[in-house]
Coordinates of C-alpha atoms in Angstrom, one line a residue:
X101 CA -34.9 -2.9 -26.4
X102 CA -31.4 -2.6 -27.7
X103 CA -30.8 0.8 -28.7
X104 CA -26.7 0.9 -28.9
X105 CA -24.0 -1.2 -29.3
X106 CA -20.4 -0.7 -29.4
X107 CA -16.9 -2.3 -29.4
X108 CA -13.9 -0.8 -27.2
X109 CA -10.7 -2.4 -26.4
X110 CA -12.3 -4.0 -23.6
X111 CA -14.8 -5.6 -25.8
X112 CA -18.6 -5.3 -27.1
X113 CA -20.6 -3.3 -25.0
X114 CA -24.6 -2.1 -26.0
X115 CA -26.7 -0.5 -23.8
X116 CA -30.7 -1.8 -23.1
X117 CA -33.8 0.9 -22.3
X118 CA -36.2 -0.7 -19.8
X119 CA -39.8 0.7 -19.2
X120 CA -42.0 0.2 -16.4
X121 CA -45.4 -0.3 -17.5
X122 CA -47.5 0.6 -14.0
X123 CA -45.3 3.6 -13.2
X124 CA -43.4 4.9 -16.7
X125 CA -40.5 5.1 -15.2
X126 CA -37.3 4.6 -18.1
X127 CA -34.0 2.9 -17.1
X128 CA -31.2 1.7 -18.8
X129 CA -28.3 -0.5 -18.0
X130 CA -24.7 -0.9 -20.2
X131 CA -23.8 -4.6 -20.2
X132 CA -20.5 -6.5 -21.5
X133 CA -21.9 -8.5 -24.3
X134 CA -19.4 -11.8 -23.2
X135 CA -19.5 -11.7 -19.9
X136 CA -22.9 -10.3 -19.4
X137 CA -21.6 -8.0 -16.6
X138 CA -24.0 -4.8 -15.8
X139 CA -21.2 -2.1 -15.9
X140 CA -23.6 1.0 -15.2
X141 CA -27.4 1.2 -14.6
X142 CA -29.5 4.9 -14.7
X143 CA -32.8 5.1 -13.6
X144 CA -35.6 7.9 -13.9
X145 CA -37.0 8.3 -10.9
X146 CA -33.5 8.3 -9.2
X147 CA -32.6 12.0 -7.5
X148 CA -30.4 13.2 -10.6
X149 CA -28.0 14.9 -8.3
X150 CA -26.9 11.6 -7.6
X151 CA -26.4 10.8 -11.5
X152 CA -25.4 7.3 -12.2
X153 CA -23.8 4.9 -10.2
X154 CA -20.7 3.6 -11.9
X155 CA -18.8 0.1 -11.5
X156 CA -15.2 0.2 -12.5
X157 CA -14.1 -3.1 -13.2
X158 CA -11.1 -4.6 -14.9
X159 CA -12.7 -4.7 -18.2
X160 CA -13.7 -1.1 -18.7
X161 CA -13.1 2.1 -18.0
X162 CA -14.9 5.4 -16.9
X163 CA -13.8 6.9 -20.5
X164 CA -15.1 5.3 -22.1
X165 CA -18.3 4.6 -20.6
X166 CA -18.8 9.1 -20.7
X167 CA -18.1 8.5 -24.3
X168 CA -20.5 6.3 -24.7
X169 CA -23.3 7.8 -22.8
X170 CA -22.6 10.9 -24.9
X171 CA -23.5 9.1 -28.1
X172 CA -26.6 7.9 -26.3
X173 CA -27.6 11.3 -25.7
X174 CA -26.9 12.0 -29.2
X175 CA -29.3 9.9 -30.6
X176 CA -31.9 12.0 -28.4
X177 CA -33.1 9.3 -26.5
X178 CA -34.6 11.4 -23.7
X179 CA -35.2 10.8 -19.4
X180 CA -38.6 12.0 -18.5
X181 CA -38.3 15.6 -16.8
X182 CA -38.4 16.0 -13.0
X183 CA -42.2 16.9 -12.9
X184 CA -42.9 13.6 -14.7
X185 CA -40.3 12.1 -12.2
X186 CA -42.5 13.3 -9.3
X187 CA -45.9 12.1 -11.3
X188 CA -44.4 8.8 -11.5
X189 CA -43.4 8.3 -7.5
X190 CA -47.2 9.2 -6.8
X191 CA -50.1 6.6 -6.2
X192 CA -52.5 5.8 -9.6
X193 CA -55.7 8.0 -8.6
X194 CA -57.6 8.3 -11.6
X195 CA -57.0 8.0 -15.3
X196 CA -57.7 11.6 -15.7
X197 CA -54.3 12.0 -13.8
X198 CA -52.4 10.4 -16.9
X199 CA -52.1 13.3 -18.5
X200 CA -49.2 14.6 -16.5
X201 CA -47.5 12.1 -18.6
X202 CA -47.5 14.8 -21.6
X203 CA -44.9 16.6 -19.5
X204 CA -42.1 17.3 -21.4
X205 CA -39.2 15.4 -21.4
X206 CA -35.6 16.5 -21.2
X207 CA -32.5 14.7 -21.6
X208 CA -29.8 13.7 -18.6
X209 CA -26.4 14.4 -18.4
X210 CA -25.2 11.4 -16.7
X211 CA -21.9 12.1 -16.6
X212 CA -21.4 15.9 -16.5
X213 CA -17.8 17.1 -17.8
X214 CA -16.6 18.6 -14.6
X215 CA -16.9 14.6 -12.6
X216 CA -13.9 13.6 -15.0
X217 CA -12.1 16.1 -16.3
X218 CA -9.6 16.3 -14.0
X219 CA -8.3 12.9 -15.3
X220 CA -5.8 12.7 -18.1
X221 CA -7.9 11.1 -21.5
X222 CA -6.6 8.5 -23.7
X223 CA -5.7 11.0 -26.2
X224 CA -4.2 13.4 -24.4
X225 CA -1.8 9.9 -22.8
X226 CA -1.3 9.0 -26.9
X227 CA 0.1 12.4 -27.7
X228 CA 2.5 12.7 -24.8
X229 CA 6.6 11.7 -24.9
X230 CA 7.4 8.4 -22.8
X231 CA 8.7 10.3 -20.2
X232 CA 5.3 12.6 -19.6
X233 CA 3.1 9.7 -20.1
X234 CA 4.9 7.5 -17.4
X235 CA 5.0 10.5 -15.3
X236 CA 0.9 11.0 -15.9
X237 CA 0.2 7.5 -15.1
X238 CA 1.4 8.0 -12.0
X239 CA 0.0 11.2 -11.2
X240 CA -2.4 10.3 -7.6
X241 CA -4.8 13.6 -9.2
X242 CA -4.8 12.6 -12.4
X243 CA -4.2 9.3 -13.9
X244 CA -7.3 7.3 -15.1
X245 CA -5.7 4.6 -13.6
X246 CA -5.1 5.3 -10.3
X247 CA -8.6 6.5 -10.4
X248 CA -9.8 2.9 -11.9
X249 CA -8.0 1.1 -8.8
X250 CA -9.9 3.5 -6.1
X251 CA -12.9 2.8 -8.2
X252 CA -12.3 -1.2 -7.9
X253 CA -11.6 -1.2 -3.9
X254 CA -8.1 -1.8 -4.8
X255 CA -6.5 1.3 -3.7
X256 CA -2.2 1.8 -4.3
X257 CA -0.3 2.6 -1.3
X258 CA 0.7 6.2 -1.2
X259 CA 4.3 5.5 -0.7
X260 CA 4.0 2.5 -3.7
X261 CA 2.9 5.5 -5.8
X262 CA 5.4 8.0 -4.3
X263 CA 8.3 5.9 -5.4
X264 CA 6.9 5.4 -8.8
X265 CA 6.4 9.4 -9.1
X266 CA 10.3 9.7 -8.1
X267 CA 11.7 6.8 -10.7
X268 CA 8.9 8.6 -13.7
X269 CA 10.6 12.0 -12.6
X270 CA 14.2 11.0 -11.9
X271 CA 14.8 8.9 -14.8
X272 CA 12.2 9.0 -17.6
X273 CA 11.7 12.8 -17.6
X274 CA 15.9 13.0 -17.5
X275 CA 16.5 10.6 -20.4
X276 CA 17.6 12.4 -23.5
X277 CA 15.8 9.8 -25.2
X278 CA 12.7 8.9 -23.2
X279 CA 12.2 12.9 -22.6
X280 CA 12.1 13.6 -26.3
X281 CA 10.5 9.6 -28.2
X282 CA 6.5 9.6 -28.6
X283 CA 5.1 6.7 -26.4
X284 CA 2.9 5.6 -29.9
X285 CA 6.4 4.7 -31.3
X286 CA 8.3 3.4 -28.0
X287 CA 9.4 -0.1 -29.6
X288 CA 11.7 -3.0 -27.1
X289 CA 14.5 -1.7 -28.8
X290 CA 14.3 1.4 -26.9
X291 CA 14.1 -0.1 -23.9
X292 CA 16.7 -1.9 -24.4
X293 CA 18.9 1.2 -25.2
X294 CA 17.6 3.1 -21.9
X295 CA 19.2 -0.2 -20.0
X296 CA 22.2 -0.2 -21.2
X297 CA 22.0 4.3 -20.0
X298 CA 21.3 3.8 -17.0
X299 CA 24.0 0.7 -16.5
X300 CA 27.0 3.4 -18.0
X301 CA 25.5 5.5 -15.3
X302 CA 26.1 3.0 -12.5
X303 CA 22.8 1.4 -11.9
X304 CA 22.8 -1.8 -10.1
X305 CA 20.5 -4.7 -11.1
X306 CA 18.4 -4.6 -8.4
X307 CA 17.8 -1.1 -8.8
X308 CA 17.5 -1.1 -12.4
X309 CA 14.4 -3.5 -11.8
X310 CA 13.2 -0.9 -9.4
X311 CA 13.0 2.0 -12.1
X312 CA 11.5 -0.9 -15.0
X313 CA 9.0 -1.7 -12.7
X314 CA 7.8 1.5 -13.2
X315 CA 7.5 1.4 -16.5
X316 CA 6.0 -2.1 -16.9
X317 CA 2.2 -1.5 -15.3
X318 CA 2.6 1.8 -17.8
X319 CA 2.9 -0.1 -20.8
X320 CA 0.8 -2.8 -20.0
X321 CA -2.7 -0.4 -19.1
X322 CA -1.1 1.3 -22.1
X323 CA -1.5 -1.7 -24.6
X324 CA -5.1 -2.1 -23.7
X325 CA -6.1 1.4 -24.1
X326 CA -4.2 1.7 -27.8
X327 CA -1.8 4.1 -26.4
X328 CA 1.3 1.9 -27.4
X329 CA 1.9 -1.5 -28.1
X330 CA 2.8 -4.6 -26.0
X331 CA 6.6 -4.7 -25.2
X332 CA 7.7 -7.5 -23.6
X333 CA 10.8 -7.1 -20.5
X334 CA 12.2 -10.5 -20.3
X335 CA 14.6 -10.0 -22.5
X336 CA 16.3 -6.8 -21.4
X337 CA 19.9 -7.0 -20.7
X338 CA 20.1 -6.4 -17.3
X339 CA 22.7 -8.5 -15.1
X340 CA 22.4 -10.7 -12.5
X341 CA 22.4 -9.6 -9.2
X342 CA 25.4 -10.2 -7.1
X343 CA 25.5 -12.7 -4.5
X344 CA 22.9 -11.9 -2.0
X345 CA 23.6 -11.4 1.5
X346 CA 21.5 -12.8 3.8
X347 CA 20.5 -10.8 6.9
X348 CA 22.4 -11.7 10.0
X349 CA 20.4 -12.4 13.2
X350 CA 21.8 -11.9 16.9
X351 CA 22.9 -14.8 19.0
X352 CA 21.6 -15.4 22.6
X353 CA 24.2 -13.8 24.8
X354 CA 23.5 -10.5 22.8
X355 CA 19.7 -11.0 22.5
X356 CA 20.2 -11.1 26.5
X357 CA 22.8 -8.2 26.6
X358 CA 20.1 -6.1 25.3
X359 CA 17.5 -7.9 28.0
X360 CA 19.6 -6.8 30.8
X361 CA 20.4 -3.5 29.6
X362 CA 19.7 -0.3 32.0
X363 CA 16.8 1.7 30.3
X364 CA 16.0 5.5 31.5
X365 CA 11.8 4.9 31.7
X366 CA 10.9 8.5 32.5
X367 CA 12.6 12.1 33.1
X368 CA 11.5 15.4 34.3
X369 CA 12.9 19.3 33.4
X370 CA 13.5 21.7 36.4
X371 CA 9.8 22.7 35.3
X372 CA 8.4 19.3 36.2
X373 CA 7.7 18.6 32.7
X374 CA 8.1 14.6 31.6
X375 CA 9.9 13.4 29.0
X376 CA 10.7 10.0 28.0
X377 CA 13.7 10.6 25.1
X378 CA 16.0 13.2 24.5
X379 CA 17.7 14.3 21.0
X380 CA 20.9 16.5 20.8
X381 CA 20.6 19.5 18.7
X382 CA 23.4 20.9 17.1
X383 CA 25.8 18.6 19.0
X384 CA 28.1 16.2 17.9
X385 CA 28.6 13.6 20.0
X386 CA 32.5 12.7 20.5
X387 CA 33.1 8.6 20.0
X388 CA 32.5 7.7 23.8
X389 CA 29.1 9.4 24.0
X390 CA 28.4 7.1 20.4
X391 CA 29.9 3.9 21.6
X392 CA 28.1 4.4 25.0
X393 CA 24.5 5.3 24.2
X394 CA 22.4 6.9 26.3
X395 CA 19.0 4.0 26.4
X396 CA 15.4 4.9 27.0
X397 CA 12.7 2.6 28.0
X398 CA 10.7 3.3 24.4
X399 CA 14.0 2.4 22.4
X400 CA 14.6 -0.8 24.6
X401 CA 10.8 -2.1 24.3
X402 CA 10.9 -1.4 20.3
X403 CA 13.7 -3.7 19.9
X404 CA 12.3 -5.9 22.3
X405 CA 9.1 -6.1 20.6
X406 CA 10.3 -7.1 17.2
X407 CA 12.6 -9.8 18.6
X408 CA 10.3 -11.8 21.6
X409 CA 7.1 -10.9 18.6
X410 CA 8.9 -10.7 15.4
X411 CA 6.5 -7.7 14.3
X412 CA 7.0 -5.2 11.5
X413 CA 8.2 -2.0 11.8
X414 CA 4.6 -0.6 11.0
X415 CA 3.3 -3.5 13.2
X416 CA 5.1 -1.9 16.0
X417 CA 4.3 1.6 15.5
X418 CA 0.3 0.9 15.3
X419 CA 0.5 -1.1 18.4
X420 CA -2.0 0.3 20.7
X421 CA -2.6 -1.0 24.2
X422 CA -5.7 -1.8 23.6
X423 CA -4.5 -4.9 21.8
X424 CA -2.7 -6.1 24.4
X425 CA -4.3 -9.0 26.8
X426 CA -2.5 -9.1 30.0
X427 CA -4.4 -11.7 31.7
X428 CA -4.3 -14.2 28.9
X429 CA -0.6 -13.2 27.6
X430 CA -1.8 -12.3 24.0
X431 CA -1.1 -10.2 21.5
X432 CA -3.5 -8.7 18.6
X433 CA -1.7 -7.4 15.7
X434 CA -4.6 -5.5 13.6
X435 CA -3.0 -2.2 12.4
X436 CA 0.2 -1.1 10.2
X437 CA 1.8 2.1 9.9
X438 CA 2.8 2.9 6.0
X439 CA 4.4 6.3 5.2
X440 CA 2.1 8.5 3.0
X441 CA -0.6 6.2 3.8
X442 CA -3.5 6.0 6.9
X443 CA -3.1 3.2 9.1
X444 CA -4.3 0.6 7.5
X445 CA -4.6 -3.3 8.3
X446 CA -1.4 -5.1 8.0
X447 CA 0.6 -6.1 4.8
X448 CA -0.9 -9.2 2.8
X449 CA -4.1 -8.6 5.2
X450 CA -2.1 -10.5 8.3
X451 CA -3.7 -10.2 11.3
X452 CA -3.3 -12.5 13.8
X453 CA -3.1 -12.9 17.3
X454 CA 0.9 -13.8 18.9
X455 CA 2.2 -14.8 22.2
X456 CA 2.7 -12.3 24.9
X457 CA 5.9 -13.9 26.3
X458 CA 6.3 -14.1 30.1
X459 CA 9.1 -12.5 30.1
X460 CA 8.5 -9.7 28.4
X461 CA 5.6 -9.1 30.8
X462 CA 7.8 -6.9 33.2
X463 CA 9.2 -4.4 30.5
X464 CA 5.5 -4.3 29.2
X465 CA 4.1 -3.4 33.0
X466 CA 6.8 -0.4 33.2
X467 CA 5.9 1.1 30.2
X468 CA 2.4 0.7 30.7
X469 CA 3.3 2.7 33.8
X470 CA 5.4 5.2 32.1
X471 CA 2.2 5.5 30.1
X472 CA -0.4 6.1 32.9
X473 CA 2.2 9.3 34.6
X474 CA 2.2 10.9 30.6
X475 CA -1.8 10.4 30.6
X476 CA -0.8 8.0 27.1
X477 CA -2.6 4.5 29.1
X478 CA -5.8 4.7 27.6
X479 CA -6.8 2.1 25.0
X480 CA -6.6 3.8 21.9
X481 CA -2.9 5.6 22.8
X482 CA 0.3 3.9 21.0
X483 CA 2.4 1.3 23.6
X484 CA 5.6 3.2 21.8
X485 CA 4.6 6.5 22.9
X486 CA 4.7 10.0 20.8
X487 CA 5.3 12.3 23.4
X488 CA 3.5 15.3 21.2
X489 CA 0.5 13.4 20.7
X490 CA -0.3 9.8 22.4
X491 CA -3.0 9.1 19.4
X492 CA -0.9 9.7 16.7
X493 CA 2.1 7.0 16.2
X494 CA 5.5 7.3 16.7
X495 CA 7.6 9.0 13.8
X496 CA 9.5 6.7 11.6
X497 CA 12.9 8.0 13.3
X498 CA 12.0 5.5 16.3
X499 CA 14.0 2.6 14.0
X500 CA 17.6 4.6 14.9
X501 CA 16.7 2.5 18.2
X502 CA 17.9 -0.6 16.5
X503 CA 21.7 1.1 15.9
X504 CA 21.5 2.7 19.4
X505 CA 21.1 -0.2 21.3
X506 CA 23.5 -2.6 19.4
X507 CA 25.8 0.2 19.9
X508 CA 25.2 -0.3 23.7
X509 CA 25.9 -4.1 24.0
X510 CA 29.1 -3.4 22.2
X511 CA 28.5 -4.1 18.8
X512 CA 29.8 -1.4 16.6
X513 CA 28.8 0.2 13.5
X514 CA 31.0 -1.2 11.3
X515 CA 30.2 -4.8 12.7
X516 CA 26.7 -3.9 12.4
X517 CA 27.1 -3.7 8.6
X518 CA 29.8 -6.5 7.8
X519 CA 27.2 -8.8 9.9
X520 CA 24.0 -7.3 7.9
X521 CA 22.6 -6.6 11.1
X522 CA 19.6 -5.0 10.4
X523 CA 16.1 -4.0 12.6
X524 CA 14.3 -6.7 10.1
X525 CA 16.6 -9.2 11.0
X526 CA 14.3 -9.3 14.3
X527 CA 11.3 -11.3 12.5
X528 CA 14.2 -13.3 11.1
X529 CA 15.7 -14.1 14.5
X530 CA 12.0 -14.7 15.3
X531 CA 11.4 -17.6 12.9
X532 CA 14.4 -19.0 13.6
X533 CA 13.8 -19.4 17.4
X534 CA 10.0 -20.6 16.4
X535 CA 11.3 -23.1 14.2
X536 CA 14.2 -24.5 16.2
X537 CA 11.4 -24.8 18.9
X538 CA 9.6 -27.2 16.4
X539 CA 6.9 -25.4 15.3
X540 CA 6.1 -26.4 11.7
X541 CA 6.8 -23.8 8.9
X542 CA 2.8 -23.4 8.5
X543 CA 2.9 -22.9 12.2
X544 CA 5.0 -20.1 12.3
X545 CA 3.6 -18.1 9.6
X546 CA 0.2 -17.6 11.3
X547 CA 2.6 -16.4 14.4
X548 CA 4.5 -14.0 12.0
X549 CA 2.2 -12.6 9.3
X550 CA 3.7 -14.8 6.2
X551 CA 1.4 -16.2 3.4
X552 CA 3.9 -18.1 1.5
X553 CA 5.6 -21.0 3.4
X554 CA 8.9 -20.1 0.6
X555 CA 9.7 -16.5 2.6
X556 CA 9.7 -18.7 5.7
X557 CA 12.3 -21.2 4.9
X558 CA 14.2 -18.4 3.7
X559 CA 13.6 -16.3 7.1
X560 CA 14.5 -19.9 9.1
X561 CA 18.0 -20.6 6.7
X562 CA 20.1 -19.2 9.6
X563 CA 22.6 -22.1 11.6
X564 CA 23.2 -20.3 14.7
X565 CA 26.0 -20.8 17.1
X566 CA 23.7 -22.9 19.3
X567 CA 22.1 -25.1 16.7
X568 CA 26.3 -25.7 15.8
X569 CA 26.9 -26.6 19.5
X570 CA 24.1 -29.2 20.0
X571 CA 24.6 -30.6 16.9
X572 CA 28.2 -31.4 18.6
X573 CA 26.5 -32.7 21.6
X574 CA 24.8 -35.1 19.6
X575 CA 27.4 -35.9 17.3
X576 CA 30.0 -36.8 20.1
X577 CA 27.9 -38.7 22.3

């Protein structure tokens, strides 16, 4: 039996009352009249502590559903009570028992107050300035639509949110304009005024996409929900990015510099204690002491890693030895490390399994060693070890490895940044080596995590000196 019907922005939505003749019970359901999809269902007999159990989906939202279920209640269509609840769960006896049924019946509050009011309504987002609605959209407490991705199994990354809170709070609750302009009335020509701000300001293009992809997921939940209307970026005048550079990758005398470089595995205090790194405090270190690094075995194996594996930085971190096969020389990479976030699987879901090459075996074998003497060798301790806490990763600071050791084999800061050399550059001296070894570009994206065959001709664009040199071989014969 139909008993309501109504039409959101989402489309026509009606609930339907069901009644189960043997046992009395009432349920209902609230279905999307086009696609037929059940969005919530409520039945009687159900422990009401639980209340209802609610399916977020793409085409509607918790709002509006609690509005909805109010107006239900509204029109006093009543539950039965818990005593009629508890009649209805028992066996038929006789049909003097039926006259329990006369209980009286109370209405449900499905969806008390206190379960969403800690999210931000559509009313309150309509009557707020651009700048405090981008910056509630984004609130991880608060925005309905944060909440609606948690709901759908499609969780943001906390640092993906972070960086949105910092643009919402660093340039949208700063502009004169954006601070001040409803969001009902925010038109394209505003935008395009609040480019050409931040460009007198000194923006760059790439990071004037950065803050406008903030606002563009903003606007378009927005325009569903009638909080604004439908503004369209393409047009924007925002320049073209200069010239890209791509990221340089080592050659092989360096890539074996750093092989052969002398490594300090393990040290102990006058107390016996063990350490395996040590960090100045205070100290400045004069230009010898920076041009000749002290290494230590976990800085060495980091870089190591990321060039003989072509892991992420994450990758690296979550590494547990557990994942490591010895015997068969292979590799599992199931775990990433994401600031703000848990460890979670890695990016684009890109598991896989790489080869443990045979030379790397040795360094691996000392630092499992290292390992066993700090009580960090069991299988669920980190192979880059946090000296504080063996089950807990290593801090992000572990990536100043990548300066230390070029710093070591003679390359120097300034060289480091004219050549783009950078710690990612690894995966692309990676693919590089994979695909001058023949592997096809399908090939060596299952090896290094990449979905789209594009980012690995990209990663592979690199002529290196000793592509240049056979191709004079060959050439001159």
């Amino acid at each position: 039996m139909k008993i309501l019907r109504k039409k959101t922005s989402f489309g026509t939505f009606h609930y339907t009352l069901y009644r189960r003749k043997k046992t009395g019970v009432y349920s209902f359901r609230v279905i999307h009249d086009q696609t037929k999809t059940i969005i919530a269902t409520y039945s009687t007999h159900q422990d009401l502590e639980k209340k209802a159990r609610l399916e977020a989906t793409a085409q509607f939202n918790a709002l509006d559903l609690e509005q909805i279920y109010r107006t239900f209640l509204a029109k006093r269509v009543q539950v039965p009570s818990p005593e009629l609840r508890a009649h209805a769960s028992k066996p038929k006896k006789s049909s003097k028992d039926h006259s329990t049924k006369e209980a009286p019946w109370t209405p449900v509050e499905v969806f008390p107050q206190s379960d969403l009011s800690h999210l931000y309504t559509v009313g309150e987002l309509q009557n707020m300035t651009v700048g405090a609605y981008v910056q509630a959209f984004w609130d991880p407490q608060r925005s309905p639509y944060i909440n609606d991705r948690i709901n759908m199994r499609k969780p943001l990354s906390g640092k993906y949110v972070h960086d949105n809170q910092k643009n919402a709070k660093n340039y949208f609750r700063t502009d004169r304009v954006m601070r001040t302009l409803p969001i009902r009335i925010l038109q394209y020509t505003d935008l395009e005024d609040f480019v050409r701000r931040l460009i007198v300001i000194g923006k760059t293009p790439y990071m004037l996409r950065h803050i406008l992809d903030t606002l563009r997921p903003a606007l378009t939940w927005g325009s569903l929900h009638t909080i604004c209307d439908s503004i369209s970026f393409k047009k924007l005048p925002i320049p073209e990015p200069e010239e890209d550079h791509p990221r340089g990758i080592l050659n092989d005398d360096e890539f074996n510099r750093i092989f052969d470089l002398d490594a300090i595995p393990i040290w102990f205090t006058k107390d016996g204690a063990p350490h395996i790194s040590v960090r100045p405090t205070g100290k400045k270190l004069t230009k010898e002491e920076e041009d000749n690094p002290v290494i230590f075995l976990r800085e060495k194996l980091y870089v190591l890693l990321g060039l003989f594996l072509g892991l992420r930085k994450g990758e690296l971190r979550a590494l547990r030895w557990s994942q490591i096969d010895f015997e068969n020389r292979l590799i599992s990479i199931k775990e990433n490390v994401v600031p703000l976030d848990p460890i979670k699987e890695p990016k684009t879901k890109s598991q896989r399994i790489v080869v443990l090459p045979q030379r790397l075996l040795p360094i691996l074998e000392e630092a499992y060693a290292t390992a066993k003497i700090l009580d960090a060798a069991d299988p669920d301790s980190f192979v880059l070890i946090n000296e504080r806490d063996s089950h807990q990763p290593v801090g992000d600071n572990i990536s100043d490895a990548w300066v230390h050791i070029l710093r070591a084999i003679g390359i120097s800061k300034e060289e480091q940044e004219s050549r783009h050399l950078v710690f990612h550059g690894t995966r692309h001296f990676y693919v590089t080596k994979l695909l001058d070894a023949g592997l096809s570009p399908h090939q060596v994206g299952k090896l290094s995590g990449h979905r789209v065959l594009k980012t690995i001709e990209r990663y592979g664009d690199h002529t290196t000196q000793e592509a240049l040199e056979r191709a004079k071989v060959a050439l001159n014969q």
